[in-house]
PDB file of C-alpha atoms in Angstrom:
ATOM      1  CA  MET A   3     119.307  81.836 101.953  1.00 34.00           C
ATOM      2  CA  SER A   4     118.729  84.849 100.134  1.00 38.00           C
ATOM      3  CA  GLY A   5     115.885  87.652 101.004  1.00 42.00           C
ATOM      4  CA  MET A   6     113.373  86.930  97.559  1.00 45.00           C
ATOM      5  CA  TRP A   7     113.646  82.843  99.511  1.00 43.00           C
ATOM      6  CA  LEU A   8     112.271  84.715 102.827  1.00 45.00           C
ATOM      7  CA  LYS A   9     109.362  86.643 100.732  1.00 46.00           C
ATOM      8  CA  LYS A  10     108.333  83.720  99.359  1.00 45.00           C
ATOM      9  CA  LYS A  11     108.382  81.875 102.424  1.00 50.00           C
ATOM     10  CA  CYS A  12     107.189  84.348 104.165  1.00 58.00           C
ATOM     11  CA  MET A  13     103.858  87.795 105.118  1.00 67.00           C
ATOM     12  CA  THR A  14     104.655  90.162 102.648  1.00 71.00           C
ATOM     13  CA  LYS A  15     103.665  91.129  99.406  1.00 73.00           C
ATOM     14  CA  PHE A  16     106.446  93.495  98.355  1.00 76.00           C
ATOM     15  CA  THR A  17     109.571  91.153  95.866  1.00 75.00           C
ATOM     16  CA  GLU A  18     111.932  93.507  95.040  1.00 81.00           C
ATOM     17  CA  GLU A  19     114.554  95.103  96.593  1.00 86.00           C
ATOM     18  CA  ILE A  20     113.995  97.525  98.807  1.00 92.00           C
ATOM     19  CA  LYS A  21     116.161 100.740  98.736  1.00 94.00           C
ATOM     20  CA  ILE A  22     116.361 104.461  99.478  1.00 96.00           C
ATOM     21  CA  GLY A  23     113.342 105.751  96.632  1.00 97.00           C
ATOM     22  CA  THR A  24     111.073 102.976  95.871  1.00 96.00           C
ATOM     23  CA  ILE A  25     107.465 103.417  97.227  1.00 96.00           C
ATOM     24  CA  TYR A  26     104.781 101.175  97.584  1.00 96.00           C
ATOM     25  CA  THR A  27     101.276 101.348  97.035  1.00 96.00           C
ATOM     26  CA  SER A  28      98.575  99.803  99.369  1.00 95.00           C
ATOM     27  CA  ASP A  29      95.513  97.811  98.041  1.00 94.00           C
ATOM     28  CA  ALA A  30      92.745 100.647  98.130  1.00 96.00           C
ATOM     29  CA  PHE A  31      89.936 100.309 101.565  1.00 96.00           C
ATOM     30  CA  SER A  32      87.691 101.226 103.403  1.00 96.00           C
ATOM     31  CA  TYR A  33      86.189 101.530 106.856  1.00 96.00           C
ATOM     32  CA  THR A  34      82.889 100.349 107.906  1.00 96.00           C
ATOM     33  CA  GLN A  35      81.131 102.590 110.516  1.00 97.00           C
ATOM     34  CA  GLN A  36      80.916  98.985 112.267  1.00 96.00           C
ATOM     35  CA  ASP A  37      84.610  99.701 112.140  1.00 96.00           C
ATOM     36  CA  VAL A  38      84.493 102.084 113.885  1.00 96.00           C
ATOM     37  CA  ASN A  39      82.130 101.477 116.621  1.00 96.00           C
ATOM     38  CA  ASP A  40      84.134  98.049 117.445  1.00 95.00           C
ATOM     39  CA  PHE A  41      87.489 100.605 117.821  1.00 95.00           C
ATOM     40  CA  ALA A  42      85.242 102.964 119.526  1.00 95.00           C
ATOM     41  CA  LYS A  43      84.610 100.421 121.850  1.00 94.00           C
ATOM     42  CA  ILE A  44      87.868  98.629 122.222  1.00 94.00           C
ATOM     43  CA  SER A  45      89.940 101.570 123.015  1.00 93.00           C
ATOM     44  CA  GLY A  46      87.169 103.244 124.792  1.00 92.00           C
ATOM     45  CA  ASP A  47      87.369 106.260 122.459  1.00 93.00           C
ATOM     46  CA  ASN A  48      83.528 107.339 122.117  1.00 91.00           C
ATOM     47  CA  ASN A  49      83.839 110.578 121.244  1.00 91.00           C
ATOM     48  CA  PRO A  50      80.104 111.453 120.094  1.00 92.00           C
ATOM     49  CA  ILE A  51      82.315 112.886 116.377  1.00 93.00           C
ATOM     50  CA  HIS A  52      82.902 109.954 115.607  1.00 94.00           C
ATOM     51  CA  LEU A  53      79.643 107.987 117.030  1.00 95.00           C
ATOM     52  CA  ASP A  54      76.588 110.031 116.810  1.00 94.00           C
ATOM     53  CA  GLU A  55      74.622 110.640 113.493  1.00 95.00           C
ATOM     54  CA  ASP A  56      72.994 113.759 115.289  1.00 95.00           C
ATOM     55  CA  TYR A  57      76.011 115.378 117.072  1.00 93.00           C
ATOM     56  CA  ALA A  58      78.763 115.306 114.064  1.00 94.00           C
ATOM     57  CA  SER A  59      76.166 116.939 111.296  1.00 95.00           C
ATOM     58  CA  LYS A  60      76.460 119.669 113.708  1.00 93.00           C
ATOM     59  CA  SER A  61      79.778 119.635 113.646  1.00 91.00           C
ATOM     60  CA  ILE A  62      82.842 121.789 110.547  1.00 91.00           C
ATOM     61  CA  PHE A  63      82.792 118.474 109.294  1.00 93.00           C
ATOM     62  CA  LYS A  64      79.304 117.329 108.261  1.00 95.00           C
ATOM     63  CA  ARG A  65      79.146 113.938 109.425  1.00 96.00           C
ATOM     64  CA  ARG A  66      80.844 111.144 111.046  1.00 96.00           C
ATOM     65  CA  ILE A  67      84.777 110.365 111.011  1.00 97.00           C
ATOM     66  CA  ILE A  68      87.047 108.170 111.318  1.00 97.00           C
ATOM     67  CA  HIS A  69      88.654 107.721 114.203  1.00 96.00           C
ATOM     68  CA  GLY A  70      92.606 109.086 113.521  1.00 95.00           C
ATOM     69  CA  TYR A  71      94.343 106.271 115.267  1.00 93.00           C
ATOM     70  CA  LEU A  72      91.503 103.504 113.155  1.00 96.00           C
ATOM     71  CA  GLY A  73      92.288 105.389 109.847  1.00 96.00           C
ATOM     72  CA  SER A  74      95.723 105.307 110.568  1.00 96.00           C
ATOM     73  CA  SER A  75      96.289 101.768 111.799  1.00 96.00           C
ATOM     74  CA  VAL A  76      96.467 100.615 107.527  1.00 97.00           C
ATOM     75  CA  PHE A  77     100.508 101.804 107.686  1.00 97.00           C
ATOM     76  CA  SER A  78     100.746  99.391 110.925  1.00 96.00           C
ATOM     77  CA  LYS A  79      98.784  96.592 108.515  1.00 95.00           C
ATOM     78  CA  VAL A  80     100.903  97.472 106.050  1.00 96.00           C
ATOM     79  CA  PHE A  81     104.271  96.924 107.651  1.00 96.00           C
ATOM     80  CA  ALA A  82     103.789  94.096 109.203  1.00 93.00           C
ATOM     81  CA  THR A  83     101.690  92.174 105.690  1.00 91.00           C
ATOM     82  CA  ASP A  84     102.662  93.913 102.420  1.00 92.00           C
ATOM     83  CA  PHE A  85     105.439  95.811 102.626  1.00 94.00           C
ATOM     84  CA  PRO A  86     108.395  95.257 103.497  1.00 93.00           C
ATOM     85  CA  GLY A  87     106.201  92.310 105.800  1.00 91.00           C
ATOM     86  CA  GLU A  88     106.247  89.721 107.812  1.00 89.00           C
ATOM     87  CA  GLY A  89     108.416  90.334 110.911  1.00 88.00           C
ATOM     88  CA  THR A  90     108.482  93.765 111.082  1.00 93.00           C
ATOM     89  CA  ILE A  91     108.995  96.296 114.503  1.00 92.00           C
ATOM     90  CA  TYR A  92     107.306  99.763 114.585  1.00 94.00           C
ATOM     91  CA  LEU A  93     109.158 101.821 116.828  1.00 97.00           C
ATOM     92  CA  LYS A  94     108.041 105.337 115.865  1.00 97.00           C
ATOM     93  CA  GLN A  95     105.945 106.670 113.870  1.00 97.00           C
ATOM     94  CA  ASP A  96     104.287 110.764 113.323  1.00 96.00           C
ATOM     95  CA  LEU A  97     101.415 110.831 112.155  1.00 97.00           C
ATOM     96  CA  LYS A  98      99.301 115.033 111.258  1.00 98.00           C
ATOM     97  CA  PHE A  99      95.718 114.448 109.700  1.00 97.00           C
ATOM     98  CA  LEU A 100      95.390 116.768 107.517  1.00 97.00           C
ATOM     99  CA  LYS A 101      91.793 116.011 106.562  1.00 97.00           C
ATOM    100  CA  PRO A 102      89.217 114.202 107.717  1.00 96.00           C
ATOM    101  CA  MET A 103      88.428 110.082 106.666  1.00 97.00           C
ATOM    102  CA  PHE A 104      84.973 108.857 106.743  1.00 97.00           C
ATOM    103  CA  THR A 105      82.759 105.598 106.459  1.00 97.00           C
ATOM    104  CA  ASP A 106      82.616 103.820 102.971  1.00 96.00           C
ATOM    105  CA  VAL A 107      85.377 105.749 101.435  1.00 97.00           C
ATOM    106  CA  ASN A 108      87.757 104.109  99.505  1.00 97.00           C
ATOM    107  CA  TYR A 109      91.685 105.596 100.581  1.00 98.00           C
ATOM    108  CA  THR A 110      94.825 104.366  99.331  1.00 98.00           C
ATOM    109  CA  ALA A 111      98.729 104.268 101.607  1.00 98.00           C
ATOM    110  CA  LYS A 112     101.565 105.425  99.602  1.00 98.00           C
ATOM    111  CA  PHE A 113     104.711 104.705 101.510  1.00 98.00           C
ATOM    112  CA  THR A 114     107.785 106.533 100.384  1.00 98.00           C
ATOM    113  CA  VAL A 115     112.047 105.263 101.039  1.00 98.00           C
ATOM    114  CA  LEU A 116     113.166 107.728 102.834  1.00 98.00           C
ATOM    115  CA  GLU A 117     116.315 106.656 105.202  1.00 97.00           C
ATOM    116  CA  LEU A 118     117.798 103.054 105.577  1.00 97.00           C
ATOM    117  CA  ASN A 119     119.623 101.965 108.112  1.00 97.00           C
ATOM    118  CA  ALA A 120     120.797  97.942 107.068  1.00 94.00           C
ATOM    119  CA  GLU A 121     122.862  97.687 109.883  1.00 96.00           C
ATOM    120  CA  LYS A 122     120.664  97.883 111.888  1.00 97.00           C
ATOM    121  CA  HIS A 123     117.996  97.013 109.109  1.00 96.00           C
ATOM    122  CA  ARG A 124     115.813  99.781 109.728  1.00 97.00           C
ATOM    123  CA  ALA A 125     114.230 102.612 106.977  1.00 97.00           C
ATOM    124  CA  LEU A 126     112.555 105.655 107.756  1.00 98.00           C
ATOM    125  CA  VAL A 127     109.988 105.635 105.665  1.00 98.00           C
ATOM    126  CA  LYS A 128     107.152 108.744 104.936  1.00 98.00           C
ATOM    127  CA  THR A 129     104.027 107.207 104.849  1.00 98.00           C
ATOM    128  CA  GLU A 130     100.503 109.407 103.413  1.00 98.00           C
ATOM    129  CA  ILE A 131      97.137 108.286 103.014  1.00 98.00           C
ATOM    130  CA  PHE A 132      95.419 109.767  99.740  1.00 98.00           C
ATOM    131  CA  ASN A 133      91.646 109.269  98.720  1.00 97.00           C
ATOM    132  CA  ALA A 134      89.947 108.847  96.002  1.00 95.00           C
ATOM    133  CA  GLU A 135      90.741 112.625  94.609  1.00 96.00           C
ATOM    134  CA  ASN A 136      95.464 112.335  94.905  1.00 96.00           C
ATOM    135  CA  SER A 137      94.205 114.744  98.003  1.00 97.00           C
ATOM    136  CA  CYS A 138      96.731 114.022 101.296  1.00 98.00           C
ATOM    137  CA  ILE A 139      94.893 113.267 103.879  1.00 98.00           C
ATOM    138  CA  VAL A 140      96.906 111.467 107.044  1.00 98.00           C
ATOM    139  CA  ALA A 141     100.914 112.391 106.491  1.00 98.00           C
ATOM    140  CA  GLY A 142     104.063 111.245 108.599  1.00 97.00           C
ATOM    141  CA  GLU A 143     106.727 108.997 108.767  1.00 98.00           C
ATOM    142  CA  ALA A 144     107.660 105.832 110.114  1.00 98.00           C
ATOM    143  CA  LEU A 145     110.342 104.014 111.523  1.00 98.00           C
ATOM    144  CA  ILE A 146     110.449 100.685 111.190  1.00 97.00           C
ATOM    145  CA  GLN A 147     112.921  97.545 111.704  1.00 96.00           C
ATOM    146  CA  ASN A 148     112.410  94.109 109.630  1.00 94.00           C
ATOM    147  CA  ARG A 149     116.131  91.947 109.943  1.00 91.00           C
ATOM    148  CA  LYS A 150     114.693  89.845 107.688  1.00 88.00           C
ATOM    149  CA  PHE A 151     113.738  92.486 104.693  1.00 86.00           C
ATOM    150  CA  LEU A 152     115.730  96.118 106.013  1.00 87.00           C
TER     151      LEU A 152
ATOM    152  CA  MET B  27      79.161 130.522 129.458  1.00 34.00           C
ATOM    153  CA  SER B  28      81.917 130.263 131.742  1.00 38.00           C
ATOM    154  CA  GLY B  29      84.226 127.629 130.788  1.00 42.00           C
ATOM    155  CA  MET B  30      83.565 125.749 133.857  1.00 45.00           C
ATOM    156  CA  TRP B  31      80.117 125.178 133.135  1.00 44.00           C
ATOM    157  CA  LEU B  32      80.758 123.685 129.878  1.00 45.00           C
ATOM    158  CA  LYS B  33      82.964 121.498 131.492  1.00 46.00           C
ATOM    159  CA  LYS B  34      80.317 120.567 133.073  1.00 45.00           C
ATOM    160  CA  LYS B  35      77.974 119.938 130.559  1.00 50.00           C
ATOM    161  CA  CYS B  36      80.142 117.751 128.431  1.00 58.00           C
ATOM    162  CA  MET B  37      82.573 114.572 128.337  1.00 68.00           C
ATOM    163  CA  THR B  38      85.302 116.037 130.396  1.00 71.00           C
ATOM    164  CA  LYS B  39      87.054 114.787 133.521  1.00 73.00           C
ATOM    165  CA  PHE B  40      89.812 118.032 133.888  1.00 76.00           C
ATOM    166  CA  THR B  41      87.978 121.221 135.313  1.00 75.00           C
ATOM    167  CA  GLU B  42      90.390 123.368 136.082  1.00 81.00           C
ATOM    168  CA  GLU B  43      92.239 125.166 134.204  1.00 86.00           C
ATOM    169  CA  ILE B  44      94.142 124.452 131.440  1.00 92.00           C
ATOM    170  CA  LYS B  45      97.690 125.967 131.600  1.00 94.00           C
ATOM    171  CA  ILE B  46     101.368 124.765 130.390  1.00 96.00           C
ATOM    172  CA  GLY B  47     102.938 122.621 132.988  1.00 97.00           C
ATOM    173  CA  THR B  48      99.384 121.367 132.818  1.00 96.00           C
ATOM    174  CA  ILE B  49      99.271 117.276 134.644  1.00 96.00           C
ATOM    175  CA  TYR B  50      96.846 115.092 133.643  1.00 96.00           C
ATOM    176  CA  THR B  51      97.163 111.553 134.543  1.00 96.00           C
ATOM    177  CA  SER B  52      94.894 108.497 133.062  1.00 95.00           C
ATOM    178  CA  ASP B  53      93.069 105.692 135.787  1.00 94.00           C
ATOM    179  CA  ALA B  54      94.891 102.634 135.333  1.00 96.00           C
ATOM    180  CA  PHE B  55      93.863 101.133 132.077  1.00 96.00           C
ATOM    181  CA  SER B  56      94.527  97.570 130.270  1.00 96.00           C
ATOM    182  CA  TYR B  57      94.124  95.308 126.886  1.00 96.00           C
ATOM    183  CA  THR B  58      92.595  91.841 126.526  1.00 96.00           C
ATOM    184  CA  GLN B  59      93.386  89.332 124.453  1.00 97.00           C
ATOM    185  CA  GLN B  60      90.260  89.498 123.126  1.00 96.00           C
ATOM    186  CA  ASP B  61      91.065  93.373 122.085  1.00 96.00           C
ATOM    187  CA  VAL B  62      94.325  92.947 120.218  1.00 96.00           C
ATOM    188  CA  ASN B  63      92.249  89.528 118.159  1.00 96.00           C
ATOM    189  CA  ASP B  64      89.082  92.695 117.647  1.00 95.00           C
ATOM    190  CA  PHE B  65      91.460  95.185 117.027  1.00 95.00           C
ATOM    191  CA  ALA B  66      93.728  92.867 114.172  1.00 95.00           C
ATOM    192  CA  LYS B  67      89.966  92.168 113.089  1.00 94.00           C
ATOM    193  CA  ILE B  68      89.352  96.507 112.184  1.00 94.00           C
ATOM    194  CA  SER B  69      92.830  97.157 110.978  1.00 93.00           C
ATOM    195  CA  GLY B  70      93.463  93.980 108.953  1.00 92.00           C
ATOM    196  CA  ASP B  71      96.923  93.706 111.254  1.00 93.00           C
ATOM    197  CA  ASN B  72      97.208  90.456 111.304  1.00 91.00           C
ATOM    198  CA  ASN B  73     100.923  90.178 112.228  1.00 91.00           C
ATOM    199  CA  PRO B  74     101.658  86.866 114.719  1.00 92.00           C
ATOM    200  CA  ILE B  75     103.276  88.695 116.821  1.00 93.00           C
ATOM    201  CA  HIS B  76     100.216  90.004 118.067  1.00 94.00           C
ATOM    202  CA  LEU B  77      97.938  87.477 118.038  1.00 95.00           C
ATOM    203  CA  ASP B  78      99.678  83.655 117.989  1.00 94.00           C
ATOM    204  CA  GLU B  79     101.424  83.019 120.982  1.00 95.00           C
ATOM    205  CA  ASP B  80     103.353  80.179 119.257  1.00 95.00           C
ATOM    206  CA  TYR B  81     105.290  82.410 117.200  1.00 93.00           C
ATOM    207  CA  ALA B  82     105.442  85.370 119.829  1.00 94.00           C
ATOM    208  CA  SER B  83     106.881  82.343 122.403  1.00 95.00           C
ATOM    209  CA  LYS B  84     109.745  82.576 119.636  1.00 93.00           C
ATOM    210  CA  SER B  85     110.321  86.497 119.255  1.00 91.00           C
ATOM    211  CA  ILE B  86     112.506  89.194 121.108  1.00 91.00           C
ATOM    212  CA  PHE B  87     109.303  89.429 123.018  1.00 94.00           C
ATOM    213  CA  LYS B  88     108.372  85.878 124.200  1.00 95.00           C
ATOM    214  CA  ARG B  89     104.863  86.394 124.709  1.00 96.00           C
ATOM    215  CA  ARG B  90     101.955  87.997 121.787  1.00 96.00           C
ATOM    216  CA  ILE B  91     102.448  92.526 121.856  1.00 97.00           C
ATOM    217  CA  ILE B  92      99.314  94.737 121.719  1.00 97.00           C
ATOM    218  CA  HIS B  93      99.642  96.249 118.530  1.00 96.00           C
ATOM    219  CA  GLY B  94     101.377  99.699 119.064  1.00 95.00           C
ATOM    220  CA  TYR B  95      98.146 101.826 117.822  1.00 93.00           C
ATOM    221  CA  LEU B  96      95.832 100.347 119.673  1.00 96.00           C
ATOM    222  CA  GLY B  97      98.036 100.420 122.848  1.00 96.00           C
ATOM    223  CA  SER B  98      98.366 104.714 122.277  1.00 96.00           C
ATOM    224  CA  SER B  99      95.044 105.324 121.599  1.00 96.00           C
ATOM    225  CA  VAL B 100      94.477 105.609 124.776  1.00 97.00           C
ATOM    226  CA  PHE B 101      96.229 109.364 123.714  1.00 97.00           C
ATOM    227  CA  SER B 102      93.128 109.356 121.397  1.00 96.00           C
ATOM    228  CA  LYS B 103      90.710 108.105 124.139  1.00 95.00           C
ATOM    229  CA  VAL B 104      91.564 110.818 127.026  1.00 96.00           C
ATOM    230  CA  PHE B 105      92.002 113.637 124.405  1.00 96.00           C
ATOM    231  CA  ALA B 106      88.284 112.954 123.544  1.00 93.00           C
ATOM    232  CA  THR B 107      85.857 112.518 126.826  1.00 91.00           C
ATOM    233  CA  ASP B 108      88.728 113.385 129.843  1.00 92.00           C
ATOM    234  CA  PHE B 109      91.032 115.672 129.555  1.00 94.00           C
ATOM    235  CA  PRO B 110      90.371 118.253 127.685  1.00 93.00           C
ATOM    236  CA  GLY B 111      87.554 116.665 127.026  1.00 91.00           C
ATOM    237  CA  GLU B 112      84.631 116.975 124.665  1.00 89.00           C
ATOM    238  CA  GLY B 113      85.454 118.135 121.114  1.00 88.00           C
ATOM    239  CA  THR B 114      89.173 117.817 120.558  1.00 93.00           C
ATOM    240  CA  ILE B 115      89.691 118.037 117.436  1.00 93.00           C
ATOM    241  CA  TYR B 116      93.281 115.944 116.709  1.00 94.00           C
ATOM    242  CA  LEU B 117      95.781 117.183 114.980  1.00 97.00           C
ATOM    243  CA  LYS B 118      99.294 115.833 114.827  1.00 97.00           C
ATOM    244  CA  GLN B 119     100.463 112.611 117.142  1.00 97.00           C
ATOM    245  CA  ASP B 120     103.648 111.163 116.818  1.00 96.00           C
ATOM    246  CA  LEU B 121     104.599 108.489 118.455  1.00 97.00           C
ATOM    247  CA  LYS B 122     108.189 106.490 119.534  1.00 98.00           C
ATOM    248  CA  PHE B 123     107.220 102.606 121.253  1.00 97.00           C
ATOM    249  CA  LEU B 124     109.740 102.332 123.690  1.00 97.00           C
ATOM    250  CA  LYS B 125     109.110  98.857 125.689  1.00 97.00           C
ATOM    251  CA  PRO B 126     106.280  96.424 124.353  1.00 97.00           C
ATOM    252  CA  MET B 127     103.126  96.446 125.756  1.00 97.00           C
ATOM    253  CA  PHE B 128     101.211  93.197 127.117  1.00 97.00           C
ATOM    254  CA  THR B 129      97.864  92.230 127.153  1.00 96.00           C
ATOM    255  CA  ASP B 130      96.085  92.344 131.225  1.00 96.00           C
ATOM    256  CA  VAL B 131      99.131  94.644 132.285  1.00 97.00           C
ATOM    257  CA  ASN B 132      98.087  98.140 134.242  1.00 97.00           C
ATOM    258  CA  TYR B 133      99.410 101.154 131.915  1.00 98.00           C
ATOM    259  CA  THR B 134      98.546 104.713 132.840  1.00 98.00           C
ATOM    260  CA  ALA B 135      99.162 107.711 129.968  1.00 98.00           C
ATOM    261  CA  LYS B 136     100.189 111.306 131.341  1.00 98.00           C
ATOM    262  CA  PHE B 137      99.865 113.652 129.573  1.00 98.00           C
ATOM    263  CA  THR B 138     102.215 117.549 130.240  1.00 98.00           C
ATOM    264  CA  VAL B 139     100.942 120.700 128.635  1.00 98.00           C
ATOM    265  CA  LEU B 140     103.611 122.232 126.668  1.00 98.00           C
ATOM    266  CA  GLU B 141     102.761 125.277 123.993  1.00 97.00           C
ATOM    267  CA  LEU B 142      99.346 126.399 124.524  1.00 97.00           C
ATOM    268  CA  ASN B 143      97.837 129.055 121.583  1.00 97.00           C
ATOM    269  CA  ALA B 144      94.298 130.639 123.150  1.00 94.00           C
ATOM    270  CA  GLU B 145      94.177 131.737 119.385  1.00 96.00           C
ATOM    271  CA  LYS B 146      93.016 128.945 117.435  1.00 97.00           C
ATOM    272  CA  HIS B 147      92.679 126.652 120.481  1.00 96.00           C
ATOM    273  CA  ARG B 148      95.396 124.773 120.403  1.00 97.00           C
ATOM    274  CA  ALA B 149      97.683 122.918 122.471  1.00 97.00           C
ATOM    275  CA  LEU B 150     100.533 120.961 122.590  1.00 98.00           C
ATOM    276  CA  VAL B 151     100.747 118.066 124.525  1.00 98.00           C
ATOM    277  CA  LYS B 152     103.522 115.448 125.466  1.00 98.00           C
ATOM    278  CA  THR B 153     101.882 112.449 125.930  1.00 98.00           C
ATOM    279  CA  GLU B 154     103.509 108.995 127.900  1.00 98.00           C
ATOM    280  CA  ILE B 155     102.325 105.673 128.476  1.00 98.00           C
ATOM    281  CA  PHE B 156     104.404 103.777 131.600  1.00 98.00           C
ATOM    282  CA  ASN B 157     103.673 100.588 133.237  1.00 97.00           C
ATOM    283  CA  ALA B 158     103.355 100.365 137.464  1.00 95.00           C
ATOM    284  CA  GLU B 159     106.817  99.916 137.741  1.00 96.00           C
ATOM    285  CA  ASN B 160     107.401 103.740 135.978  1.00 96.00           C
ATOM    286  CA  SER B 161     109.018 102.823 132.697  1.00 97.00           C
ATOM    287  CA  CYS B 162     107.910 104.660 130.305  1.00 98.00           C
ATOM    288  CA  ILE B 163     106.631 102.770 126.967  1.00 98.00           C
ATOM    289  CA  VAL B 164     105.530 104.877 124.421  1.00 98.00           C
ATOM    290  CA  ALA B 165     106.370 108.723 124.811  1.00 98.00           C
ATOM    291  CA  GLY B 166     105.412 111.719 121.842  1.00 97.00           C
ATOM    292  CA  GLU B 167     103.281 114.624 121.333  1.00 98.00           C
ATOM    293  CA  ALA B 168     100.367 115.716 120.722  1.00 98.00           C
ATOM    294  CA  LEU B 169      98.658 119.206 118.674  1.00 98.00           C
ATOM    295  CA  ILE B 170      95.648 118.822 119.333  1.00 97.00           C
ATOM    296  CA  GLN B 171      92.278 121.784 120.098  1.00 96.00           C
ATOM    297  CA  ASN B 172      89.075 122.201 121.314  1.00 94.00           C
ATOM    298  CA  ARG B 173      87.153 125.583 120.924  1.00 91.00           C
ATOM    299  CA  LYS B 174      85.657 124.841 124.527  1.00 88.00           C
ATOM    300  CA  PHE B 175      88.653 123.744 126.787  1.00 86.00           C
ATOM    301  CA  LEU B 176      91.485 125.400 125.122  1.00 87.00           C
TER     302      LEU B 176
END
């Protein structure tokens, strides 16, 4: 079975061969305040900077911000469903929260393949979130494994 | 106002002075499959390894696992609410997903202060999740800022 055949059968959006330097850019995405409230409930992280408009208005951010973990979970989503796709196992992720993320704002995530290990089916991938003004909001690197696509 | 006074007024569990080498261990925590399903909805990460019992039973894990982002969000929760507590700003987090996390299993998170920068109110903290058998499940480091407690 070719990789291409597998890709058509499995959950993925990227059907080209993955090489060092390959770039994948996600669709625009955003989160609502309801997403933030729900994430606070699930995680137990009820930091008022994410939930309390009045508290947040007095902070350096001037308004409520999205949990870093929620905002950057787009990396996990894309790895699992789009690029490389189904079957991805997450081994490492580092995150630098450079700027705050806000609700109802469009962001895109960019993935750049830095290293490939075909034998171990692993890739080291630069992971970045950008806003519409092309400012980098979250930066980092991920190590992933996928036995079908890497 | 002393740091101690502030700590009593603000959301925190740790009321001792924070020094290099200080260790904070969280209460035991666990996640339910409902938490995992909810996180999949919010994040869009509907990887079947987290959701589909049948699919997961054929994987190397033999059962459904928790999203790495959800499992390790305990770091964000603790930093924001317990140690050091309210007002924490997350600057960096790196994560090594060493072993899978499962629902309805008790874990604890351990925090060890590695470096302190009083001028910038920052701390570099080793962050680890352990299971009841004391196996390290997630390891990493976080850089945080807190103008009240650091």
